[in-house]
Rosetta silent file (secondary structure, phi, psi, omega in degrees, C-alpha in Angstrom):
SEQUENCE: MENPYSIQNISIQSGDDRVEVSPFFTYIETLERNNQKNDGNVKSHNHSNLFQVTIIEDGDVSFDNEGKEQRIDYPCVILIPEGKYHSITYHKPTHGFMMLMSLESVNESLKQLPAEFTFSNETSIVSEEIAPYDFEDILALCRSLHHKMIQKDRGSLVIKKNYSVLTLLVILNSLRNAQKPNFKEKYAESSYLYKYKKMIREEVDAAGKVADYAKKIGITPTHLNRVCQQLVNKSALEIMHDNITLEAKKHLMHTTFSVTEIANILNFKDPSHFSKFFKKNTGKSPKFFKESIQ
SCORE:     score description
SCORE:     0.000 S_00000001
   1 L     0.000  156.028 -162.084   71.468   56.842  190.628 S_00000001
   2 L   -93.765  156.584 -177.602   67.929   58.766  191.748 S_00000001
   3 L  -102.280  117.251  165.888   64.951   57.359  190.914 S_00000001
   4 L   -48.201  -29.919 -168.648   62.806   60.157  188.896 S_00000001
   5 L  -111.771   26.769  172.773   59.305   58.369  190.149 S_00000001
   6 L   -69.253  141.090  175.178   60.455   58.554  193.973 S_00000001
   7 H   -55.346  -21.675 -175.647   57.462   60.479  196.339 S_00000001
   8 H   -55.017  -69.799 -164.906   60.581   62.797  196.826 S_00000001
   9 H   -73.006  -27.117  176.064   60.735   64.048  193.134 S_00000001
  10 H   -64.124  -36.724 -179.992   56.921   64.026  192.531 S_00000001
  11 H   -55.533  -17.412  177.315   56.620   66.691  195.331 S_00000001
  12 H   -65.556  -30.764  163.055   58.811   68.848  193.305 S_00000001
  13 H   -51.512  -36.595  168.608   55.995   69.099  191.074 S_00000001
  14 L   -63.185   -6.747 -164.079   53.864   70.965  193.628 S_00000001
  15 L   101.023  -14.848 -175.994   56.796   73.565  194.157 S_00000001
  16 L   -47.586   76.606 -146.564   58.614   71.850  196.785 S_00000001
  17 L   -84.287   29.683  166.431   61.913   73.607  196.917 S_00000001
  18 L   -73.643  -30.889 -177.478   63.133   71.642  200.106 S_00000001
  19 L   -69.149  147.954 -162.894   64.162   68.974  197.392 S_00000001
  20 L  -104.964  122.704 -179.516   67.300   68.955  195.938 S_00000001
  21 L   -88.796   99.925  163.432   66.542   68.381  192.107 S_00000001
  22 L   -24.402  126.236  149.142   68.633   65.584  190.166 S_00000001
  23 L   -23.823  -58.568 -178.442   70.311   66.974  186.820 S_00000001
  24 L   -65.430   -7.785 -169.615   68.512   64.098  185.221 S_00000001
  25 L   -63.523  105.678  164.877   64.966   65.166  186.753 S_00000001
  26 E  -128.756   96.138  175.980   62.713   64.763  183.634 S_00000001
  27 E  -110.334  150.771 -172.355   58.912   64.659  183.790 S_00000001
  28 E  -155.778  140.712 -170.998   56.258   64.551  181.301 S_00000001
  29 E  -140.175  164.742  165.708   52.130   63.859  181.024 S_00000001
  30 L  -100.440  139.235 -166.297   49.492   64.472  178.356 S_00000001
  31 H   -78.517    1.533  174.312   47.600   67.177  178.994 S_00000001
  32 H   -75.214  -30.935  151.108   44.193   64.809  178.887 S_00000001
  33 H   -29.627  -56.268  172.440   46.143   63.261  181.854 S_00000001
  34 H   -82.184  -19.486  165.765   46.777   66.567  183.600 S_00000001
  35 H   -90.550   -6.234 -177.827   43.075   67.525  183.066 S_00000001
  36 H  -115.092  -18.431  154.366   41.693   65.081  184.405 S_00000001
  37 H   -42.099  -45.166 -155.373   44.017   64.522  187.780 S_00000001
  38 L  -113.175   38.965 -155.461   43.369   68.097  188.411 S_00000001
  39 L    -0.607   57.187 -179.624   39.380   67.881  187.521 S_00000001
  40 L    96.834  -12.979 -168.841   39.826   70.713  185.067 S_00000001
  41 E  -152.156  123.421  172.193   41.496   73.269  187.044 S_00000001
  42 E  -109.665  115.266  172.808   45.481   73.145  188.080 S_00000001
  43 E   -61.014  159.162 -174.921   45.656   75.675  190.651 S_00000001
  44 E   -68.301  136.365 -155.312   48.192   78.428  191.033 S_00000001
  45 E   172.615  144.015 -176.548   51.548   77.126  191.762 S_00000001
  46 L  -133.447  165.591 -163.021   55.132   77.201  191.099 S_00000001
  47 L  -113.825  141.635  177.388   58.390   74.923  190.668 S_00000001
  48 L  -100.013  129.243  143.573   61.388   75.282  192.561 S_00000001
  49 L    67.089   45.929  177.750   64.754   74.637  190.701 S_00000001
  50 L  -127.425  168.970 -178.944   62.450   73.544  187.597 S_00000001
  51 E  -150.144  124.771 -177.869   61.683   74.516  184.288 S_00000001
  52 E  -121.791  139.191 -157.405   58.259   73.759  182.811 S_00000001
  53 E  -130.829  139.511  168.578   57.423   73.629  178.769 S_00000001
  54 E  -128.504  101.627  165.992   53.462   73.046  177.928 S_00000001
  55 E  -110.822  108.102 -178.449   52.495   72.424  174.590 S_00000001
  56 E   -51.986   97.470  171.364   49.349   72.851  173.418 S_00000001
  57 L   -63.047  -65.299 -156.813   47.743   70.497  169.930 S_00000001
  58 L  -155.397 -177.463  171.847   44.128   71.774  170.402 S_00000001
  59 L    84.070 -160.965 -161.437   41.238   72.283  172.704 S_00000001
  60 L  -142.827  122.651 -173.347   40.386   75.117  174.891 S_00000001
  61 E  -136.148  153.439  164.251   42.312   76.222  177.987 S_00000001
  62 E  -122.818  127.131  168.110   42.674   79.592  180.118 S_00000001
  63 E  -122.568  141.017  177.153   46.015   80.105  181.592 S_00000001
  64 E   -95.000  130.871  168.497   46.908   82.351  184.295 S_00000001
  65 E  -137.960  106.886  156.572   50.328   84.064  184.767 S_00000001
  66 L    61.635   46.356  174.564   51.279   85.290  187.974 S_00000001
  67 L    64.747   15.972  176.543   47.242   86.704  187.962 S_00000001
  68 E  -101.092  126.242 -175.766   47.085   87.685  184.534 S_00000001
  69 E  -105.060  141.527 -179.019   44.416   85.264  182.750 S_00000001
  70 E  -157.752  152.814  179.172   44.199   85.024  178.959 S_00000001
  71 E   -94.306  134.042  177.129   42.499   82.375  177.014 S_00000001
  72 L   -82.748  130.915 -172.808   45.045   80.430  174.769 S_00000001
  73 L  -101.458  142.294  175.468   44.648   80.021  171.074 S_00000001
  74 L   -91.894  169.673  -27.141   46.480   76.350  169.827 S_00000001
  75 L   -67.176  126.059  166.333   48.534   75.314  168.641 S_00000001
  76 L  -127.968 -166.382  179.658   51.319   76.739  171.293 S_00000001
  77 E  -122.565  160.739  121.806   54.249   76.432  173.542 S_00000001
  78 E  -105.179  134.074  154.943   54.336   78.186  177.178 S_00000001
  79 E  -101.567  113.058 -150.538   57.667   78.579  179.052 S_00000001
  80 E  -137.600  103.627  172.379   57.247   78.871  182.421 S_00000001
  81 E   -87.526 -175.881 -161.057   60.723   79.144  184.308 S_00000001
  82 L   -55.645  159.638  165.145   61.455   78.138  188.142 S_00000001
  83 L    61.812    0.726  166.921   59.577   80.236  190.609 S_00000001
  84 L   -75.384  113.897 -175.942   56.881   81.652  188.317 S_00000001
  85 L   -60.515  144.472 -170.405   53.288   81.386  189.503 S_00000001
  86 E  -160.440  133.032  160.342   51.046   79.875  186.917 S_00000001
  87 E  -128.642  167.714  165.346   47.347   77.788  186.764 S_00000001
  88 E  -143.620  150.213  173.942   45.698   76.651  184.162 S_00000001
  89 E  -104.426  147.105  179.796   41.731   75.769  183.075 S_00000001
  90 E  -101.733   92.443  172.431   40.528   73.191  180.981 S_00000001
  91 L   -79.031    8.778 -174.604   37.402   74.173  178.882 S_00000001
  92 L  -174.075  177.200  170.519   37.260   70.934  176.814 S_00000001
  93 L   -60.509  147.826  176.992   39.100   67.991  176.189 S_00000001
  94 L  -161.821  159.587 -148.165   42.503   69.522  174.751 S_00000001
  95 L  -109.748  145.789  172.539   45.450   67.543  173.514 S_00000001
  96 E   153.513 -149.705 -160.157   49.538   68.256  174.404 S_00000001
  97 E  -167.751  140.022  179.804   51.846   67.504  176.924 S_00000001
  98 E  -104.881  147.139  161.866   53.441   69.173  180.299 S_00000001
  99 E  -143.397  140.809 -177.629   56.724   68.527  180.457 S_00000001
 100 E  -103.864  151.700  154.751   59.223   69.533  183.915 S_00000001
 101 E  -150.717  162.649 -161.488   63.058   69.478  183.439 S_00000001
 102 L   -88.986  167.474 -174.833   65.820   70.472  185.679 S_00000001
 103 H   -59.704  -28.317  173.353   67.737   73.673  185.179 S_00000001
 104 H   -67.049  -30.437  163.207   70.953   72.023  183.946 S_00000001
 105 H   -30.291  -58.970  171.857   68.641   70.798  181.239 S_00000001
 106 H   -46.985  -49.695  173.647   68.056   74.156  180.375 S_00000001
 107 H   -84.027   -1.034  174.601   71.360   75.408  180.075 S_00000001
 108 H   -87.893  -24.872  178.914   72.346   72.267  178.373 S_00000001
 109 H   -84.891 -103.602  177.316   69.550   73.612  175.279 S_00000001
 110 H     8.847  -55.187 -171.346   71.195   76.974  175.514 S_00000001
 111 H   -88.951    9.724  137.340   75.131   76.542  174.933 S_00000001
 112 H   -34.395  -52.225 -178.472   73.346   74.843  171.701 S_00000001
 113 L   -99.622  168.657  177.531   72.501   78.290  170.297 S_00000001
 114 L   -72.990  155.377 -159.775   74.391   81.037  169.407 S_00000001
 115 L   -49.991  -44.863 -166.700   75.673   83.485  171.973 S_00000001
 116 L   -54.215  -15.436 -156.876   73.996   86.146  170.626 S_00000001
 117 L   -95.284  130.879 -164.120   70.252   84.610  171.140 S_00000001
 118 L   -92.503  163.235  151.627   68.835   86.137  174.482 S_00000001
 119 L  -129.933  147.375  178.035   66.147   84.079  176.194 S_00000001
 120 L   -96.968  158.117 -169.309   63.796   85.755  178.604 S_00000001
 121 L   -99.407   28.863  143.783   63.468   84.526  182.182 S_00000001
 122 L   -92.479  165.146  167.449   59.451   85.430  182.143 S_00000001
 123 L   -30.618  133.078  167.082   56.383   83.135  181.512 S_00000001
 124 E  -137.223  101.334  160.641   56.620   83.156  177.584 S_00000001
 125 E   -56.203  108.157  158.604   53.318   82.221  175.384 S_00000001
 126 E  -114.549  112.361  153.106   54.526   81.182  171.779 S_00000001
 127 L   -47.917 -113.719  157.504   52.322   80.904  168.873 S_00000001
 128 L   -36.227  -34.144  179.431   53.009   82.460  165.441 S_00000001
 129 L   -58.011  -46.847 -168.984   56.623   81.918  166.565 S_00000001
 130 L   -95.091  101.728  166.798   56.800   78.279  166.335 S_00000001
 131 L   -64.920  158.914 -155.994   56.671   77.075  162.829 S_00000001
 132 H   -63.160  -45.287 -153.742   54.378   74.206  161.787 S_00000001
 133 H   -89.752  -28.929  173.556   57.135   71.497  161.083 S_00000001
 134 H   -51.615  -48.504  147.602   58.823   72.458  164.137 S_00000001
 135 H   -25.982  -95.141 -170.391   55.448   71.955  165.912 S_00000001
 136 H   -44.595  -14.441 -176.858   55.282   68.656  164.513 S_00000001
 137 H   -95.114  -28.590 -173.971   58.855   67.837  165.577 S_00000001
 138 H   -72.390  -49.120 -171.486   58.232   69.071  169.167 S_00000001
 139 H   -86.529  -14.044  154.213   55.365   66.765  169.385 S_00000001
 140 H   -59.081  -53.253 -176.991   57.128   63.582  168.089 S_00000001
 141 H   -59.128  -22.632 -171.801   59.818   64.271  170.353 S_00000001
 142 H  -103.950  -24.614  162.541   57.528   64.609  173.550 S_00000001
 143 H   -75.102    1.643  163.729   55.391   61.218  172.584 S_00000001
 144 H   -72.505  -72.739  156.375   58.865   59.761  172.319 S_00000001
 145 H   -38.882   -7.511 -162.597   59.559   60.790  175.735 S_00000001
 146 H  -103.510  -38.243 -179.477   56.211   59.989  176.991 S_00000001
 147 H   -75.137  -15.702  169.661   56.563   56.563  175.738 S_00000001
 148 H   -87.342  -62.071 -173.911   60.153   56.008  177.786 S_00000001
 149 H   -46.486  -45.664  171.294   58.723   57.749  180.804 S_00000001
 150 L   -68.030   -0.365 -156.385   55.619   54.776  181.359 S_00000001
 151 L  -117.412  -23.304  175.538   57.893   52.311  180.668 S_00000001
 152 L    66.311   23.306  170.470   59.867   53.325  184.014 S_00000001
 153 L   -82.900  113.780 -173.225   63.089   52.456  183.049 S_00000001
 154 L   -92.655    5.008  169.540   65.733   53.869  185.290 S_00000001
 155 L   -74.410  -35.171 -175.099   68.632   52.805  183.163 S_00000001
 156 L   -86.247   29.039  173.088   66.974   55.277  180.431 S_00000001
 157 H   -55.826  -45.274 -177.692   67.611   58.429  182.493 S_00000001
 158 H   -69.481  -54.944 -173.712   70.025   60.059  180.505 S_00000001
 159 H   -40.085  -48.686 -170.302   67.966   59.369  177.281 S_00000001
 160 H   -37.189  -67.357 -168.231   64.837   61.003  179.022 S_00000001
 161 H   -59.644  -28.940  168.530   67.015   63.905  179.684 S_00000001
 162 H   -71.767  -21.315  142.161   68.620   64.062  176.288 S_00000001
 163 H   -26.002  -73.264 -159.390   64.726   64.233  175.018 S_00000001
 164 H   -79.419  -35.449  156.239   63.661   67.069  176.961 S_00000001
 165 H   -56.041  -41.835  179.255   67.015   69.201  176.185 S_00000001
 166 H   -59.832  -49.313 -161.578   66.356   68.044  172.105 S_00000001
 167 H   -69.039  -29.648  159.162   62.612   69.456  172.856 S_00000001
 168 H   -66.301  -49.409 -169.438   63.612   72.445  174.192 S_00000001
 169 H   -68.608  -35.016 -170.244   66.405   73.184  171.862 S_00000001
 170 H   -72.178  -63.270  170.508   63.922   72.434  168.914 S_00000001
 171 H   -52.566  -58.058  155.052   61.580   75.079  170.500 S_00000001
 172 H   -49.962  -59.171  173.011   64.206   77.934  171.039 S_00000001
 173 H   -34.040  -51.309  175.960   65.475   77.362  167.680 S_00000001
 174 H   -46.841  -47.262 -171.899   62.238   77.809  166.357 S_00000001
 175 H   -66.877  -27.297 -168.051   62.025   81.037  168.318 S_00000001
 176 H   -65.941  -61.413  171.846   65.270   82.058  167.417 S_00000001
 177 H   -29.503  -51.680 -153.737   64.179   81.410  163.309 S_00000001
 178 H   -53.754  -36.201 -153.434   60.794   83.810  164.010 S_00000001
 179 L   -91.577   -5.384  163.971   63.503   86.653  164.314 S_00000001
 180 L   -81.082  138.386 -165.014   64.805   86.375  160.635 S_00000001
 181 L   -60.008    8.711  175.957   63.334   88.705  158.303 S_00000001
 182 L  -131.672   23.423  177.136   61.700   86.453  155.889 S_00000001
 183 H   -58.622  -43.895  170.863   60.271   84.194  158.587 S_00000001
 184 H   -63.256  -62.424 -158.416   56.361   84.979  157.753 S_00000001
 185 H   -62.962  -18.480 -171.789   56.544   84.234  154.279 S_00000001
 186 H   -87.174  -24.279 -161.488   58.303   80.703  155.103 S_00000001
 187 H  -100.770  -33.711  170.335   56.184   80.176  158.091 S_00000001
 188 H   -52.101  -37.487 -161.709   52.574   80.817  155.502 S_00000001
 189 H   -86.730  -53.280  172.953   54.081   77.707  153.241 S_00000001
 190 H   -13.645  -86.448  161.259   54.933   75.911  156.334 S_00000001
 191 H    10.777  -95.435  171.992   51.699   76.261  157.038 S_00000001
 192 H   -55.555  -19.524  148.390   49.943   74.887  154.510 S_00000001
 193 H   -39.316  -75.273 -173.219   51.992   71.574  154.851 S_00000001
 194 H   -46.804  -37.609  165.437   51.045   71.345  158.527 S_00000001
 195 H   -42.763  -74.210 -162.014   47.210   71.947  157.545 S_00000001
 196 H   -65.289  -43.106  170.496   47.556   69.353  155.079 S_00000001
 197 H   -58.759  -22.504  164.729   49.614   66.633  157.155 S_00000001
 198 H  -105.129   -5.067  163.043   47.359   66.827  159.814 S_00000001
 199 H   -61.082  -54.569 -161.669   43.777   66.602  157.707 S_00000001
 200 H   -70.084  -35.013  129.940   45.341   63.604  156.187 S_00000001
 201 H     5.059  -75.597 -159.196   46.384   62.461  159.643 S_00000001
 202 H   -84.533  -18.613  176.559   42.857   62.761  161.387 S_00000001
 203 L  -132.210   93.520  165.519   40.841   61.438  158.435 S_00000001
 204 L   -81.481  112.257  169.187   42.902   58.303  156.326 S_00000001
 205 L  -150.034  129.564 -159.157   41.340   57.872  153.487 S_00000001
 206 L   -78.993   -1.252 -165.528   42.334   55.987  150.286 S_00000001
 207 L  -116.069    3.395  171.892   39.698   57.628  148.018 S_00000001
 208 L   -57.728  168.848 -165.188   40.841   61.298  149.088 S_00000001
 209 L  -145.812  131.824 -174.523   41.517   63.725  146.643 S_00000001
 210 H   -41.519  -49.937  178.739   44.281   66.157  146.628 S_00000001
 211 H   -75.021   12.184 -171.051   42.062   68.952  145.423 S_00000001
 212 H   -87.055  -65.693  178.963   39.294   68.529  147.866 S_00000001
 213 H   -31.488  -50.716 -179.308   42.415   69.133  150.499 S_00000001
 214 H   -67.669  -34.381  167.888   43.792   71.812  149.148 S_00000001
 215 H   -64.175  -64.200  161.664   40.386   73.507  148.869 S_00000001
 216 H   -20.649  -49.130  168.399   40.020   73.264  152.432 S_00000001
 217 H   -65.628  -22.673  161.603   43.163   74.886  153.094 S_00000001
 218 L    96.678   23.719  172.649   42.043   77.711  150.926 S_00000001
 219 L  -121.399  172.994  163.451   44.972   77.220  148.445 S_00000001
 220 L   -96.821  136.004 -174.357   45.052   75.416  144.864 S_00000001
 221 H   -54.109  -18.869  157.275   46.008   72.255  144.760 S_00000001
 222 H   -60.407  -40.556 -172.109   49.123   73.345  142.131 S_00000001
 223 H   -85.866  -58.183  178.710   50.391   75.598  144.780 S_00000001
 224 H   -36.098  -59.365  174.837   50.082   72.723  147.762 S_00000001
 225 H   -38.708  -38.492 -154.508   52.188   70.291  145.325 S_00000001
 226 H   -89.192  -11.880 -171.835   54.705   73.451  145.252 S_00000001
 227 H   -75.161  -68.793 -173.683   54.601   73.617  149.221 S_00000001
 228 H   -44.118  -52.444 -163.295   55.236   69.721  149.455 S_00000001
 229 H   -81.375  -23.990  170.193   57.959   69.256  146.991 S_00000001
 230 H   -52.540  -41.987 -168.747   59.849   72.603  148.584 S_00000001
 231 H   -90.246  -36.846 -178.127   59.614   71.576  152.000 S_00000001
 232 H  -118.990    6.187  172.327   59.983   67.890  152.205 S_00000001
 233 L    61.397   50.441  170.234   60.900   67.133  148.262 S_00000001
 234 L  -172.330  124.223 -179.624   57.576   65.185  147.695 S_00000001
 235 L   -49.130  170.242 -171.095   54.339   65.608  146.357 S_00000001
 236 H   -84.062  -12.523  172.990   51.041   65.921  148.139 S_00000001
 237 H   -82.863  -24.178 -173.098   49.849   63.009  146.826 S_00000001
 238 H   -75.753  -15.127  176.400   53.128   60.818  147.721 S_00000001
 239 H   -60.553  -55.407 -167.311   52.573   62.662  151.195 S_00000001
 240 H   -58.399  -54.596 -177.731   49.107   61.167  151.216 S_00000001
 241 H   -60.345  -65.748  164.279   50.235   57.626  150.043 S_00000001
 242 H   -26.347  -37.745 -151.078   53.147   57.507  152.884 S_00000001
 243 H  -107.089  -23.746  167.911   50.508   58.307  155.609 S_00000001
 244 H   -80.146  -31.848  162.722   48.062   55.595  154.415 S_00000001
 245 H   -45.179  -67.215  171.450   50.998   53.024  154.307 S_00000001
 246 H   -36.751  -47.609  179.947   51.892   53.979  157.600 S_00000001
 247 H   -71.928  -34.381  172.019   48.232   53.284  158.723 S_00000001
 248 H   -62.886  -32.494 -174.191   47.898   50.256  157.245 S_00000001
 249 H   -75.815  -55.563  171.136   51.009   48.967  158.476 S_00000001
 250 H   -25.857  -75.527 -178.285   49.687   50.080  162.142 S_00000001
 251 H   -43.585  -43.374 -173.468   46.182   47.831  161.494 S_00000001
 252 H   -81.284  -39.457  179.295   48.606   44.720  160.459 S_00000001
 253 H   -79.782   -1.195 -168.258   51.072   44.937  163.224 S_00000001
 254 H  -134.981  -28.402 -178.507   48.722   45.728  166.009 S_00000001
 255 L  -112.095  176.846  170.296   45.177   44.736  165.453 S_00000001
 256 L  -101.592    6.224 -179.640   43.396   41.334  164.029 S_00000001
 257 L   -46.281  133.948  163.773   42.033   43.017  161.418 S_00000001
 258 L   -81.466 -173.475  179.994   41.988   41.080  158.575 S_00000001
 259 H   -81.303  -22.548  172.094   42.907   42.341  155.218 S_00000001
 260 H   -69.533  -30.422  177.612   39.596   42.886  153.827 S_00000001
 261 H   -52.277  -66.958 -173.602   38.388   44.734  157.435 S_00000001
 262 H   -26.676  -60.920 -171.297   41.917   46.947  156.609 S_00000001
 263 H   -50.230  -64.218 -170.381   40.872   47.641  153.159 S_00000001
 264 H   -66.205   -1.562  149.964   37.524   48.861  154.275 S_00000001
 265 H   -42.366  -77.961 -177.269   38.902   50.938  157.231 S_00000001
 266 H   -80.282    5.665  158.382   40.925   52.890  154.954 S_00000001
 267 L    89.924   29.664  147.117   38.177   53.456  152.284 S_00000001
 268 L   -54.844  164.839  168.045   39.644   50.988  149.349 S_00000001
 269 L   -81.218  -16.129 -173.954   37.190   50.138  146.748 S_00000001
 270 L  -165.988  172.926 -175.302   38.019   46.439  147.229 S_00000001
 271 H   -87.677   -3.591 -162.538   40.622   44.271  149.166 S_00000001
 272 H   -86.901  -30.295  172.897   42.503   43.449  145.838 S_00000001
 273 H   -64.453  -47.906  176.291   43.065   47.604  145.294 S_00000001
 274 H   -63.459  -72.934 -166.556   44.559   47.764  148.855 S_00000001
 275 H   -28.985  -61.228  178.278   46.649   44.798  148.233 S_00000001
 276 H   -47.291  -53.053  173.227   48.350   46.217  145.069 S_00000001
 277 H   -52.516  -46.402  177.222   48.706   49.898  146.654 S_00000001
 278 H   -42.732  -63.838 -163.563   50.196   47.994  149.594 S_00000001
 279 H   -70.083  -45.811 -170.228   52.981   45.719  147.843 S_00000001
 280 H   -63.421  -16.230  169.231   53.589   48.482  145.689 S_00000001
 281 L   -96.079    7.302 -178.857   54.590   51.002  148.357 S_00000001
 282 L  -145.422  -27.556 -165.748   56.193   48.463  150.942 S_00000001
 283 L    78.796    6.168  174.540   57.326   45.611  148.095 S_00000001
 284 L  -131.895  155.650  170.075   55.181   42.842  150.454 S_00000001
 285 L  -105.434  175.204 -169.064   51.782   42.342  150.142 S_00000001
 286 H   -74.218  -22.955  161.481   49.957   42.586  153.245 S_00000001
 287 H   -73.951  -24.270  166.923   49.385   39.180  154.290 S_00000001
 288 H  -103.084   13.441  149.724   53.189   38.555  153.955 S_00000001
 289 H   -70.162  -33.663  169.382   54.128   41.701  155.681 S_00000001
 290 H   -47.655  -61.645 -164.402   51.648   40.303  158.379 S_00000001
 291 L   -69.822  -24.564 -168.289   53.410   37.293  158.451 S_00000001
 292 L  -100.040    5.695  175.989   56.737   38.302  158.732 S_00000001
 293 L   -90.940  -43.187  172.627   56.205   40.130  161.896 S_00000001
 294 L   -67.782    0.000    0.000   54.532   37.680  163.747 S_00000001
């Protein structure tokens, strides 16, 4: 089976049409890495026999589509069919992913959608058409694929291909849903949940209040709770507690911080309060949890 890390396959990324592309070909890298290795400016190029998906979570970039340049609003997804010339300029640190996949993988994604769904063969920049909850799934899939990629495990070529197929399928299905009559109403509601989850991930604070987050979003706490219940069947407070618990587990599993230090990092008023919170949400004390994974 072909090694996707060979010099031949790497040369394809610059548009070398002399190389035959494996149906299993999948490549992904972070936009931070893409920015760094290209000194902030990816020159105009195209890809033969490959489809590119660029996912921009945040940052500031300009995208040139065959001579037409525009500033990109985030979050967004850029779909670039084979043979289309494009370039990108990074104006500041940008987060997201750049994924290349074989045309066979693209066709596999399209087969999963209704026959009436039409897919343009032109470069597409999509932002508002991607529902926030779908964008979260897209990022999660990209992170998993990137983790598999850096492991350089030849035995997981099929798994990597399946990740790329599923990622594109989520994007295309989101575009299909955007064509439905009630999309704008659902998009507005889901955008509140997306903003809320993004805020509590970026600033994990055990002393944080749902009312304060709701105010930053521009809605009432009651409205935020209703959205959370409708979309994920949990209250806003439960979602916040799940996030704090997850962050606590990460510290206990991957750092040498003491329970007291973790309590301070997560802004609990004291270690005892943190221990009670953690046991209530996991059934184990922080100390027992840490010992059980060592």
